[in-house]
XYZ file of N, CA and C in Angstrom:
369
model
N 96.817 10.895 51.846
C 96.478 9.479 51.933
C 96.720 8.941 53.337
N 97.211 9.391 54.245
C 97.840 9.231 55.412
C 97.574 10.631 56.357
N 96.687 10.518 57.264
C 96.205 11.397 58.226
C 97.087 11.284 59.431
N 97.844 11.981 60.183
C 98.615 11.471 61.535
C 97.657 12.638 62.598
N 97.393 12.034 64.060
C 96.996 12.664 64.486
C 97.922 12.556 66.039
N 98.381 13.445 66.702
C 98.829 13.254 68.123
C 97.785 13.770 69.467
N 98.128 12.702 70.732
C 97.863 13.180 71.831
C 98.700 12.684 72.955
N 98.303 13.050 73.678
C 98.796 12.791 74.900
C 99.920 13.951 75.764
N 100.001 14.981 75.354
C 100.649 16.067 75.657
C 100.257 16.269 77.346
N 100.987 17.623 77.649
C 100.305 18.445 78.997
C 101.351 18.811 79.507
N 101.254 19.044 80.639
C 102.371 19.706 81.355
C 102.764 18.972 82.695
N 103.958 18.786 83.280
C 104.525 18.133 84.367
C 105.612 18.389 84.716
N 106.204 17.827 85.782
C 107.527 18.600 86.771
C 108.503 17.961 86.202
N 109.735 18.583 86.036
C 110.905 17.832 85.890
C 111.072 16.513 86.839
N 111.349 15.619 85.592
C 111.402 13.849 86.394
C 110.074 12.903 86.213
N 108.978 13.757 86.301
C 107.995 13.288 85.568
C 107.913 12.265 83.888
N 106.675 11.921 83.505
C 106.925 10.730 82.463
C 105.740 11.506 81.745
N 105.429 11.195 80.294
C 104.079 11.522 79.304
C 104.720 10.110 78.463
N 103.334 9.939 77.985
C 103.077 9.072 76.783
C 102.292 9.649 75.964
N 102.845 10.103 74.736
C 102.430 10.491 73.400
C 102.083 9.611 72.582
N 100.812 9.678 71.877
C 100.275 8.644 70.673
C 99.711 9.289 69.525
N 100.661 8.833 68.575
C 100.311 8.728 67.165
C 99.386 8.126 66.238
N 98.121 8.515 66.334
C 97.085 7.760 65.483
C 97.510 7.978 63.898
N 97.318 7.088 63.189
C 97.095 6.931 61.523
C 95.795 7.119 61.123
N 95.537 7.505 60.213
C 94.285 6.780 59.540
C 94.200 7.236 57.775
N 93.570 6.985 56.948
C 93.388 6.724 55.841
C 94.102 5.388 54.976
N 95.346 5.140 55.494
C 96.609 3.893 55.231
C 97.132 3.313 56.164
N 97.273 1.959 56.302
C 97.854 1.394 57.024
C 99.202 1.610 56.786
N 100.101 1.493 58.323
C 101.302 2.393 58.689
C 102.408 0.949 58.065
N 101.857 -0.070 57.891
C 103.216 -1.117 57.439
C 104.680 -0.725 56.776
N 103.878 -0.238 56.195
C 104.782 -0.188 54.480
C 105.507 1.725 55.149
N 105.468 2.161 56.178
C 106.437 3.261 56.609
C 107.527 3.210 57.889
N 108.204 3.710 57.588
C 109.365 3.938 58.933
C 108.550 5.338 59.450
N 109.008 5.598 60.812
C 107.701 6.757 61.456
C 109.047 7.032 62.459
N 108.748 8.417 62.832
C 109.430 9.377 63.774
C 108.799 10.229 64.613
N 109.350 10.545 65.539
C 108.902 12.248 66.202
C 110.293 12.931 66.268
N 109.477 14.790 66.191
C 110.456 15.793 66.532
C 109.274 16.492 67.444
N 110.455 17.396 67.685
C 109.683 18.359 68.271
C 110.679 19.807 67.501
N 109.842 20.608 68.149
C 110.371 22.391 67.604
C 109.440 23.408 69.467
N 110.633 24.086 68.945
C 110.361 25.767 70.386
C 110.567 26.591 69.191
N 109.271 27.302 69.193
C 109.219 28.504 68.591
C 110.819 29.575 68.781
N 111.148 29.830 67.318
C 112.453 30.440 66.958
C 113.505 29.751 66.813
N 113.367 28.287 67.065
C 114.329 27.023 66.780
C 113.779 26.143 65.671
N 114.742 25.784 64.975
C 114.555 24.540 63.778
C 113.578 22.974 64.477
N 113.066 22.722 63.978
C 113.012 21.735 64.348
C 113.776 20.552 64.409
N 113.770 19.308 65.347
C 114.793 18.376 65.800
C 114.386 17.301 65.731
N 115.044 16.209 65.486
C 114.638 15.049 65.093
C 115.023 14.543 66.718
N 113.737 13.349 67.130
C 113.641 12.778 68.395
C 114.074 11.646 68.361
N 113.144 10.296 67.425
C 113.433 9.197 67.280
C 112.459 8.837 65.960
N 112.952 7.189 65.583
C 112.797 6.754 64.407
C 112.847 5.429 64.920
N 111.685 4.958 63.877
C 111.343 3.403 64.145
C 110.734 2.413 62.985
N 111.550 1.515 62.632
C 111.526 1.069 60.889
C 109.708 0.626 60.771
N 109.418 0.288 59.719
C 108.167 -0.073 59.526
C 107.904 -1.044 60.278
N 108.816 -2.757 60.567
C 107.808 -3.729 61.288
C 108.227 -3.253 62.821
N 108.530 -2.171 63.040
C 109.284 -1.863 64.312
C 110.113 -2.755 65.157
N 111.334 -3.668 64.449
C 111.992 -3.891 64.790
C 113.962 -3.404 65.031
N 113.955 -2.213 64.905
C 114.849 -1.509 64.640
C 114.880 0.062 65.489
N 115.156 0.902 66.144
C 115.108 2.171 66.394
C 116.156 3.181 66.723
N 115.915 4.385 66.296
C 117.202 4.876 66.365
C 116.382 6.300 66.885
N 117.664 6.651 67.775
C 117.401 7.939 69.047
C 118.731 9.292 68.753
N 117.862 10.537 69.008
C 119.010 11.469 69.288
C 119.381 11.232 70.679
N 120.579 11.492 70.321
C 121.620 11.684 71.966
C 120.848 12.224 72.934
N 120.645 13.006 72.560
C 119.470 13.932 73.923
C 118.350 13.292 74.556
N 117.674 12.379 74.256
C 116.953 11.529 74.616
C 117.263 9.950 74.976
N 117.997 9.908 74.425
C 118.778 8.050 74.834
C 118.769 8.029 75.882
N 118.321 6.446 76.725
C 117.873 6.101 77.875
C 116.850 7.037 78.770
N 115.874 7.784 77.794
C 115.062 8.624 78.271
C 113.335 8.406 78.063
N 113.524 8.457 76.725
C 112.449 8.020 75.673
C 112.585 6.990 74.984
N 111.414 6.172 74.393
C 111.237 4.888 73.884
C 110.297 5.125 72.623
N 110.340 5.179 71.732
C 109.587 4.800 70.428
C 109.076 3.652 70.033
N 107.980 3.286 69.996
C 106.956 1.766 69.958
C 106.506 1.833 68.987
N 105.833 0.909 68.395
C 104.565 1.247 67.137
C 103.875 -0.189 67.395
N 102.109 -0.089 67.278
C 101.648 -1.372 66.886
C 100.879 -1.005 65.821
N 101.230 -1.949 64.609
C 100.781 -1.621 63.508
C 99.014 -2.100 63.323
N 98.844 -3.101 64.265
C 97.525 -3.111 64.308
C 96.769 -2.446 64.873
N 96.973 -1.523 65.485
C 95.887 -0.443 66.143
C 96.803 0.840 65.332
N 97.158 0.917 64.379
C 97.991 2.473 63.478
C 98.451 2.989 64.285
N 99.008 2.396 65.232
C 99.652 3.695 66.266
C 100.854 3.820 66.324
N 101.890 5.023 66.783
C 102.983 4.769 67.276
C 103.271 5.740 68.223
N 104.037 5.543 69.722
C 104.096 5.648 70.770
C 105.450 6.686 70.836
N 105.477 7.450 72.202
C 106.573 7.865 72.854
C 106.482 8.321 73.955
N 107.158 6.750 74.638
C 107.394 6.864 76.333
C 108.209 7.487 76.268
N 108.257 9.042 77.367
C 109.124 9.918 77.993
C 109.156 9.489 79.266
N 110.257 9.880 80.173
C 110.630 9.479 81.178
C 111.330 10.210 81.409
N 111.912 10.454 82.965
C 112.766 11.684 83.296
C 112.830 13.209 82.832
N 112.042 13.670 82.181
C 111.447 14.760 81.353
C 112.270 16.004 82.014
N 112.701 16.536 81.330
C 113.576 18.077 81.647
C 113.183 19.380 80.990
N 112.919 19.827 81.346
C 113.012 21.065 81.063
C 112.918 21.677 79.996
N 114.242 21.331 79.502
C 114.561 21.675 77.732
C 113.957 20.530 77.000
N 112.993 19.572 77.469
C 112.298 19.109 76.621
C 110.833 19.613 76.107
N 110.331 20.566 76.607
C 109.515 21.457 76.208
C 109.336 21.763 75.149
N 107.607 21.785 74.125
C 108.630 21.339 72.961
C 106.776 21.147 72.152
N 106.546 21.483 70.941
C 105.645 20.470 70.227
C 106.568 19.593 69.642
N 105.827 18.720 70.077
C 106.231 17.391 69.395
C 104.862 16.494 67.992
N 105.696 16.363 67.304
C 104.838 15.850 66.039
C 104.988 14.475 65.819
N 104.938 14.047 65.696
C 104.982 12.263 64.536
C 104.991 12.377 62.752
N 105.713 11.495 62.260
C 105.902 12.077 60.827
C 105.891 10.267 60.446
N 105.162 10.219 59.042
C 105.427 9.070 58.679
C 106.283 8.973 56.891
N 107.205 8.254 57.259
C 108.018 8.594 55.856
C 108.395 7.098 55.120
N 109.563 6.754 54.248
C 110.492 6.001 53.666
C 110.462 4.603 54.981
N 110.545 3.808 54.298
C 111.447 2.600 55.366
C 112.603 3.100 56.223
N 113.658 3.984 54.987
C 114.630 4.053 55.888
C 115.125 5.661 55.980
N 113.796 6.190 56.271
C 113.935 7.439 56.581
C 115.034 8.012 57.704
N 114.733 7.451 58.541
C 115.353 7.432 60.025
C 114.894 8.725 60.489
N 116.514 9.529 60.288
C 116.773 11.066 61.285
C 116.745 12.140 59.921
N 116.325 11.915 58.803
C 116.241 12.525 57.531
C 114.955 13.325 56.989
N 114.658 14.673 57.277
C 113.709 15.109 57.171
C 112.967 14.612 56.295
N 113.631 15.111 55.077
C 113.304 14.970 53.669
C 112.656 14.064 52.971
N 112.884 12.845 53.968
C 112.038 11.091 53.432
C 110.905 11.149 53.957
N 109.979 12.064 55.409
C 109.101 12.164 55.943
C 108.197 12.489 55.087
N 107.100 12.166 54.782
C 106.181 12.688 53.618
C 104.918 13.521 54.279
N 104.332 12.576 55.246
C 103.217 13.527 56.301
C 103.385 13.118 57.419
N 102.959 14.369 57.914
C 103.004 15.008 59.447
C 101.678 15.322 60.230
N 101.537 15.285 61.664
C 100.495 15.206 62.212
C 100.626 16.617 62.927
N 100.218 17.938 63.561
C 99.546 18.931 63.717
C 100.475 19.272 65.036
N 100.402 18.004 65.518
C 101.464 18.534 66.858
C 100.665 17.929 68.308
N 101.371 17.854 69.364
C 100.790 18.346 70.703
C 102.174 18.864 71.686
N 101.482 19.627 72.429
C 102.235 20.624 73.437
C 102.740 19.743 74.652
N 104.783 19.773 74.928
C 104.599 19.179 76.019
C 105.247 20.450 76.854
N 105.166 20.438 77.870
C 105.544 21.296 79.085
C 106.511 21.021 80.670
N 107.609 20.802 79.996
C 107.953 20.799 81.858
C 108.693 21.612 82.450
N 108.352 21.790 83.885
C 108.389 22.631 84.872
C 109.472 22.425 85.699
N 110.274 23.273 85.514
C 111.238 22.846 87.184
C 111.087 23.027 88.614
């Protein structure tokens, strides 16, 4: 009922910035709290950030705080992730997941997931 699609991936130098976008489509995103992770092949995947349904609320892993920003405008189905300062070990597909109100950092409340895009940085 809920299609997620990502872009905005690629590759760039350590210190560099990407903006990732989360398209919706089949349901409007209101009525969900929405996240990204990312995963490196042979690692679990990791929870990035979380952002309540009217997106007034957000919550970040440590590893990214004061790095990345999680947005959403619910009138264009989208939701966002400004990177900034980009390292290395952030290399990574990164997904968007739309779940629960108060899903947050909780896999398990995520219901669908979008396919991925590739980010890359270089030292």
């Amino acid at each position: 009922q809920v299609q997620l699609a990502e872009s905005g991936g690629g590759s760039v130098q350590a210190g560099g910035s990407l903006r990732l976008s989360c398209a919706a489509s089949g349901r409007t995103l209101n009525n969900y709290g929405m996240a990204w992770f990312r995963q490196v092949p042979g690692k679990d995947r990791e929870f990035i950030a979380a952002i309540s349904a009217g997106g007034g609320s957000t919550y970040y892993d440590d590893s990214v705080k004061g790095r990345f920003t999680i947005s959403r405008d619910n009138a264009k189905s989208t939701v966002y992730l400004q990177m900034n300062s980009l390292k290395p070990e952030d290399t990574a597909v990164y997904s968007c997941a739309a779940g629960s109100m108060f899903a947050w950092n909780i896999q398990s409340r995520y219901f669908y997931w979008g396919q991925g895009t590739q980010v890359t940085v270089s030292s």
